[in-house]
Amino acid sequence: MIRFERVGLRYEHGAEALHDLTFELPEGSFHFLTGPSGAGKSSLLSLLYLARRPTSGTISLFGREVADVARGDLPFLRRRIGVVFQDFRLLDHLSAFDNVALPLRIARRPEAEIHANVSELLAWVGLGEHVDARPSTLSGGQKQRVAIARAVVTRPSLLLADEPTGNVDDRMAVRLLHLFEELNKIGTTIVIATHNEGLLARFRRSVLRLDAGVLACAEGS
Amino acid sequence: MRGAMMAKAMLTINDRAASLAVTARELARRLGREPVFARDGGGVLTWIAAAMAMLAALALGAAFIIDDASARWRQALTGQLTVELPPLAPASDAIAASRTEADRLAAALAVLRDSAGIARAEPLSRARVAALVEPWLGGGIGAAGLPLPQLIDVRLSNDGTIDIAALRERLAGAAPGAIVDDHRSWTDGLVRLANIGLAAAISIVILVAAVAALSVVQATRARLALHREAIELLHLIGATDQYIAREFARDALIVAFFGAVIGVASAAAFGAAVLAGAPDFAIGAPALHLGAIGPGGWLVLSSLPLWTAALALVTAWITARRALRRAL
């Protein structure tokens, strides 16, 4: 499903962010990605959600070598990936509903289906009363839940989340993790970057530990 | 039993009402859906489109009016000739002179009335000729006894084509010194004027379209830069370049269309105000007025917002596609 082979990433005029990463994540697996700040977690995720290409090594995703994917085919590959960005990346002029509906509209899903799915999902993450709210009127935790709803609304094959529980209380964090588990049960591969040791302890899953751009250890579940 | 049926019917009605409410809400949501990219800066493009459409409408409107005036002047002058018999040299006595001029007029009329393609030939009275030259020479010409040419108003038959050269030759034999004026120098000048007006209008429209296209290119580039982060996000959640370019093109289309509607309406108001004080020409009705723009002309003018919108759509689409090609 996901295969990294001696993958390295060096930013332009910068230090090497990732060095010689080799690992495999089977389809339908659930992983935490952890490590100290600056270890390269976000860089690794950016390679997974195809925002960057590695400067060395090869990445295989859904059985395809990413390097061989034509630029015109990237959007269709990206539609199979849901991403929760650390900074949410919500569009400020759109309502919570329209932000969550965006991936579905991009994929040209019928509006009736969009309405049903988005409404249900917003209600599930506790934002049923805020469907028309602009992100600027929402708290950090509420924005994060909108971002999570947008990431999972397409039922992606791969869900990547960068500190998805950083702005929510423990109760909501657990609730969101349960949502990810539900998705995992229906076959979605999950990779969650987090510092939250409590979550790692509570949800005993495979852990990829990065340190200074190197995979320090991979602990099985 | 009856109560249960009533309750079931009420539930069905409620379900249908709820379904209709969802549909109506959905329709409202779709119609009122916010554009993916906030429409900031659209105001400038609206006014640029308005100014460009106003210029194009004024240029085209002027061309239509000039073309119509020229056609009506040409129509008034074609189908007729004027034969001029200049005054003869002074004779020894007035009676002899008038007899000679009368003979020459009769000979000229005989030739004209005998010629194929001529429906009617009538001499103009001395008083009428005096009235015609009065704007240039002042009143009292006839009474002063100044020599005036004899003019013959000739009307051609509707289907008649006439050989002017042959007519001139025969008139020269019958009435020496006769001048045949078929108004060609006038009509040729009018045609040239109308053609120049049309060419100028087309040039202005092309120039305006080029400036409008450049404005759309600049506005689209500015918006692409402004929404760089949103574009990156859209790419990351699976948007194709076509999807993003379509959003920019659709926004440009809407802005340009409404701007052009304002521009064309302003041009019509401006044109009506200016032409309200236009001079009344001697031939036919007041020559320059909005009524001179025919249905075809109004169709072209009223379609300007559509052309402006189409130009903005295509330009924004191409600009966005070219810029997005550089994204990952």
Short mmCIF file of N, CA and C in Angstrom, two decimals, chain A residues 49-53 71 74-76 78-79 83 85 89 91 93-95 97-98 102-103 105-106 108 111-112 115 131-132 134 150, chain B residues 22 25-26 29-30 32-39 229-230 232-241 243 246 324-328:
data_model
loop_
_atom_site.label_atom_id
_atom_site.label_comp_id
_atom_site.label_asym_id
_atom_site.label_seq_id
_atom_site.Cartn_x
_atom_site.Cartn_y
_atom_site.Cartn_z
N TYR A 49 1.20 13.01 1.25
CA TYR A 49 0.05 13.60 0.57
C TYR A 49 0.45 14.31 -0.72
N LEU A 50 1.60 13.96 -1.22
CA LEU A 50 2.05 14.34 -2.56
C LEU A 50 2.18 15.85 -2.76
N ALA A 51 2.55 16.54 -1.67
CA ALA A 51 2.83 17.97 -1.80
C ALA A 51 4.26 18.18 -2.28
N ARG A 52 5.09 17.16 -2.04
CA ARG A 52 6.49 17.24 -2.46
C ARG A 52 6.89 15.92 -3.07
N ARG A 53 7.98 15.99 -3.81
CA ARG A 53 8.56 14.74 -4.32
C ARG A 53 9.89 14.54 -3.61
N ARG A 71 1.68 14.34 -14.01
CA ARG A 71 1.11 15.44 -13.24
C ARG A 71 -0.42 15.48 -13.37
N LEU A 74 -2.10 13.15 -10.84
CA LEU A 74 -1.92 13.38 -9.40
C LEU A 74 -3.22 13.71 -8.68
N PRO A 75 -4.09 14.58 -9.26
CA PRO A 75 -5.33 14.91 -8.54
C PRO A 75 -6.15 13.67 -8.20
N PHE A 76 -6.17 12.70 -9.09
CA PHE A 76 -7.00 11.51 -8.87
C PHE A 76 -6.40 10.63 -7.77
N ARG A 78 -4.56 12.01 -5.32
CA ARG A 78 -4.76 12.80 -4.10
C ARG A 78 -6.18 12.66 -3.56
N ARG A 79 -7.15 12.40 -4.44
CA ARG A 79 -8.53 12.26 -3.98
C ARG A 79 -8.71 11.02 -3.10
N VAL A 83 -6.41 14.57 4.26
CA VAL A 83 -5.35 15.18 5.05
C VAL A 83 -5.93 16.15 6.07
N PHE A 85 -4.52 19.05 8.13
CA PHE A 85 -3.31 19.85 8.25
C PHE A 85 -3.19 20.43 9.67
N ARG A 89 -5.93 24.89 7.39
CA ARG A 89 -6.08 25.32 5.98
C ARG A 89 -7.54 25.35 5.54
N LEU A 91 -10.81 27.53 4.17
CA LEU A 91 -11.00 28.75 3.38
C LEU A 91 -11.93 29.68 4.18
N HIS A 93 -13.57 32.41 3.69
CA HIS A 93 -14.82 33.03 3.22
C HIS A 93 -15.93 31.98 3.04
N LEU A 94 -15.57 30.70 3.20
CA LEU A 94 -16.57 29.64 3.05
C LEU A 94 -17.10 29.22 4.42
N SER A 95 -18.34 28.78 4.44
CA SER A 95 -18.93 28.27 5.69
C SER A 95 -18.29 26.93 6.05
N PHE A 97 -19.85 24.23 6.33
CA PHE A 97 -20.45 23.26 5.40
C PHE A 97 -19.68 23.25 4.09
N ASP A 98 -19.48 24.44 3.51
CA ASP A 98 -18.83 24.50 2.19
C ASP A 98 -17.37 24.05 2.24
N LEU A 102 -16.08 20.77 0.06
CA LEU A 102 -15.14 21.07 -1.04
C LEU A 102 -14.58 19.82 -1.75
N PRO A 103 -14.04 18.83 -1.00
CA PRO A 103 -13.49 17.66 -1.70
C PRO A 103 -14.55 16.90 -2.50
N ARG A 105 -17.27 18.29 -3.87
CA ARG A 105 -17.60 19.09 -5.07
C ARG A 105 -16.50 18.97 -6.11
N ILE A 106 -15.26 18.91 -5.63
CA ILE A 106 -14.14 18.72 -6.57
C ILE A 106 -14.29 17.39 -7.29
N ARG A 108 -16.99 16.04 -7.97
CA ARG A 108 -18.26 16.12 -8.72
C ARG A 108 -19.31 15.13 -8.22
N GLU A 111 -25.12 16.82 -5.49
CA GLU A 111 -25.32 17.77 -4.40
C GLU A 111 -26.15 17.15 -3.27
N ALA A 112 -27.09 16.26 -3.61
CA ALA A 112 -27.92 15.63 -2.57
C ALA A 112 -27.04 14.77 -1.66
N HIS A 115 -24.94 17.00 0.55
CA HIS A 115 -25.71 17.57 1.66
C HIS A 115 -25.86 16.55 2.79
N VAL A 131 -23.10 24.82 10.93
CA VAL A 131 -22.85 24.51 9.51
C VAL A 131 -22.60 25.76 8.67
N ASP A 132 -23.26 26.87 9.04
CA ASP A 132 -23.11 28.08 8.24
C ASP A 132 -22.07 29.05 8.79
N ARG A 134 -18.59 30.82 9.56
CA ARG A 134 -17.30 31.02 8.89
C ARG A 134 -16.19 30.60 9.85
N ARG A 150 -13.51 17.54 6.80
CA ARG A 150 -13.17 17.69 5.38
C ARG A 150 -12.25 16.55 4.92
N VAL B 22 -35.95 20.21 2.31
CA VAL B 22 -34.54 19.88 2.07
C VAL B 22 -34.16 20.27 0.66
N ARG B 25 -33.96 24.00 0.42
CA ARG B 25 -32.76 24.48 1.09
C ARG B 25 -31.51 24.17 0.25
N GLU B 26 -31.55 22.98 -0.34
CA GLU B 26 -30.42 22.56 -1.17
C GLU B 26 -30.27 23.46 -2.40
N ARG B 29 -28.95 26.67 -1.38
CA ARG B 29 -27.52 26.53 -1.08
C ARG B 29 -26.70 26.50 -2.36
N ARG B 30 -27.22 25.79 -3.36
CA ARG B 30 -26.49 25.68 -4.62
C ARG B 30 -26.43 27.02 -5.35
N GLY B 32 -26.85 29.95 -4.05
CA GLY B 32 -26.13 30.96 -3.28
C GLY B 32 -24.73 30.52 -2.91
N ARG B 33 -24.26 29.44 -3.52
CA ARG B 33 -22.95 28.89 -3.15
C ARG B 33 -21.86 29.93 -3.37
N GLU B 34 -21.06 30.07 -2.34
CA GLU B 34 -19.95 31.02 -2.43
C GLU B 34 -18.95 30.53 -3.46
N PRO B 35 -18.30 31.45 -4.18
CA PRO B 35 -17.23 31.01 -5.07
C PRO B 35 -16.09 30.43 -4.24
N VAL B 36 -15.35 29.51 -4.83
CA VAL B 36 -14.25 28.88 -4.08
C VAL B 36 -13.22 29.92 -3.66
N PHE B 37 -13.00 30.91 -4.56
CA PHE B 37 -12.05 31.97 -4.24
C PHE B 37 -12.83 33.25 -3.96
N ALA B 38 -12.53 33.88 -2.83
CA ALA B 38 -13.26 35.12 -2.48
C ALA B 38 -13.10 36.12 -3.60
N ARG B 39 -14.20 36.84 -3.91
CA ARG B 39 -14.17 37.77 -5.05
C ARG B 39 -13.61 39.13 -4.65
N GLU B 229 -2.28 30.21 -1.57
CA GLU B 229 -2.42 29.16 -0.55
C GLU B 229 -3.68 28.33 -0.77
N ALA B 230 -4.76 29.01 -1.15
CA ALA B 230 -6.02 28.29 -1.40
C ALA B 230 -5.86 27.36 -2.61
N GLU B 232 -3.08 25.95 -3.56
CA GLU B 232 -2.26 24.82 -3.12
C GLU B 232 -3.14 23.81 -2.37
N LEU B 233 -4.01 24.34 -1.51
CA LEU B 233 -4.91 23.46 -0.76
C LEU B 233 -5.80 22.66 -1.71
N LEU B 234 -6.37 23.38 -2.69
CA LEU B 234 -7.27 22.70 -3.64
C LEU B 234 -6.53 21.60 -4.39
N HIS B 235 -5.30 21.90 -4.80
CA HIS B 235 -4.50 20.86 -5.47
C HIS B 235 -4.33 19.65 -4.55
N LEU B 236 -4.04 19.93 -3.27
CA LEU B 236 -3.76 18.83 -2.34
C LEU B 236 -4.99 17.99 -2.03
N ILE B 237 -6.18 18.58 -2.17
CA ILE B 237 -7.37 17.76 -1.90
C ILE B 237 -7.98 17.24 -3.21
N GLY B 238 -7.19 17.31 -4.27
CA GLY B 238 -7.58 16.59 -5.48
C GLY B 238 -8.15 17.42 -6.62
N ALA B 239 -8.05 18.75 -6.52
CA ALA B 239 -8.59 19.57 -7.62
C ALA B 239 -7.64 19.51 -8.82
N THR B 240 -8.22 19.42 -9.99
CA THR B 240 -7.41 19.48 -11.21
C THR B 240 -7.18 20.94 -11.56
N ASP B 241 -6.22 21.16 -12.46
CA ASP B 241 -5.99 22.54 -12.95
C ASP B 241 -7.25 23.07 -13.61
N TYR B 243 -10.34 22.43 -12.87
CA TYR B 243 -11.32 22.84 -11.86
C TYR B 243 -10.99 24.23 -11.34
N ARG B 246 -11.39 26.86 -14.00
CA ARG B 246 -12.82 27.10 -14.26
C ARG B 246 -13.39 28.08 -13.22
N LEU B 324 -1.09 27.70 -13.62
CA LEU B 324 -1.22 26.50 -12.77
C LEU B 324 -0.29 25.38 -13.21
N ARG B 325 0.10 25.44 -14.48
CA ARG B 325 0.99 24.40 -15.00
C ARG B 325 2.30 24.32 -14.20
N ARG B 326 2.65 25.46 -13.57
CA ARG B 326 3.92 25.51 -12.82
C ARG B 326 3.78 24.94 -11.41
N ALA B 327 2.52 24.69 -10.98
CA ALA B 327 2.32 24.16 -9.62
C ALA B 327 2.66 22.67 -9.60
N LEU B 328 2.88 22.16 -8.35
CA LEU B 328 3.24 20.73 -8.25
C LEU B 328 2.04 19.87 -8.60
#
